XYZ file of C-alpha atoms in Angstrom:
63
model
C 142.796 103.395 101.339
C 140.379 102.957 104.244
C 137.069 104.902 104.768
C 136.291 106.093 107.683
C 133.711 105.989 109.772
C 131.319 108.966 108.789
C 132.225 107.621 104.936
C 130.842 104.254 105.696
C 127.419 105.791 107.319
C 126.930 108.113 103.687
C 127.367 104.997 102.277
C 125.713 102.884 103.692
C 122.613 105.729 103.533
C 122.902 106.274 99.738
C 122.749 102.313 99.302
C 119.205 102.186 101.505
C 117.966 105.129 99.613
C 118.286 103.614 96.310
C 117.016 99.877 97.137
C 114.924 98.776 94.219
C 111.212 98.514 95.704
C 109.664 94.838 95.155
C 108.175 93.542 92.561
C 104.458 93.552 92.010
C 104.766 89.595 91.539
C 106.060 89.603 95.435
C 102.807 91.238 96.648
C 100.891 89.036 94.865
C 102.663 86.172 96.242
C 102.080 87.057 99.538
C 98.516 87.898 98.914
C 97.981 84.365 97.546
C 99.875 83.182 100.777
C 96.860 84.648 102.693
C 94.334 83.308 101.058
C 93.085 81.023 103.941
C 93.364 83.519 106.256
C 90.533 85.409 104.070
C 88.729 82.517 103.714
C 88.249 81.389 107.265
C 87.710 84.944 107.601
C 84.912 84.996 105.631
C 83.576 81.604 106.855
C 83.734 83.142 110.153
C 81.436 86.481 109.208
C 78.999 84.265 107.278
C 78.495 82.474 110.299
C 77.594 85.175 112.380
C 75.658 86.787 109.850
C 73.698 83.225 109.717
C 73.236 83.397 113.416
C 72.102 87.095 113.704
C 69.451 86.104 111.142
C 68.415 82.820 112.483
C 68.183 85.059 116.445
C 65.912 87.820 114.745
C 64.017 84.836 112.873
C 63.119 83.052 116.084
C 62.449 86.356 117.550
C 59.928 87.717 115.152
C 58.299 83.981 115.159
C 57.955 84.537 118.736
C 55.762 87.722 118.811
């Protein structure tokens, strides 16, 4: 016996609805996978952070 359409789409619904969510383990995996994003990241803010203080340094040596 073949379903029809509209049988297919409560299906099909009812199987989306009760996916098992992932894992913890995959978010940590893709966390991990970013890791050198963060880190040239955060190589990138220390060096403007370096800059900003070297600027005000030769700024207040000025006056």
């Amino acid at each position: 016996m073949e379903a029809d359409g509209d049988t297919r789409a409560t299906i099909a619904k009812t199987m989306h609805r009760s996916r098992i969510p992932e894992a913890p383990v995959n978010y940590f995996a893709k966390f991990i996978s970013a890791a050198p994003l963060f880190l040239r990241l955060g190589i990138y803010v220390e060096s403007l952070v370096r800059g900003a203080e070297l600027l005000t340094e030769g700024c207040l040596v000025q006056q």
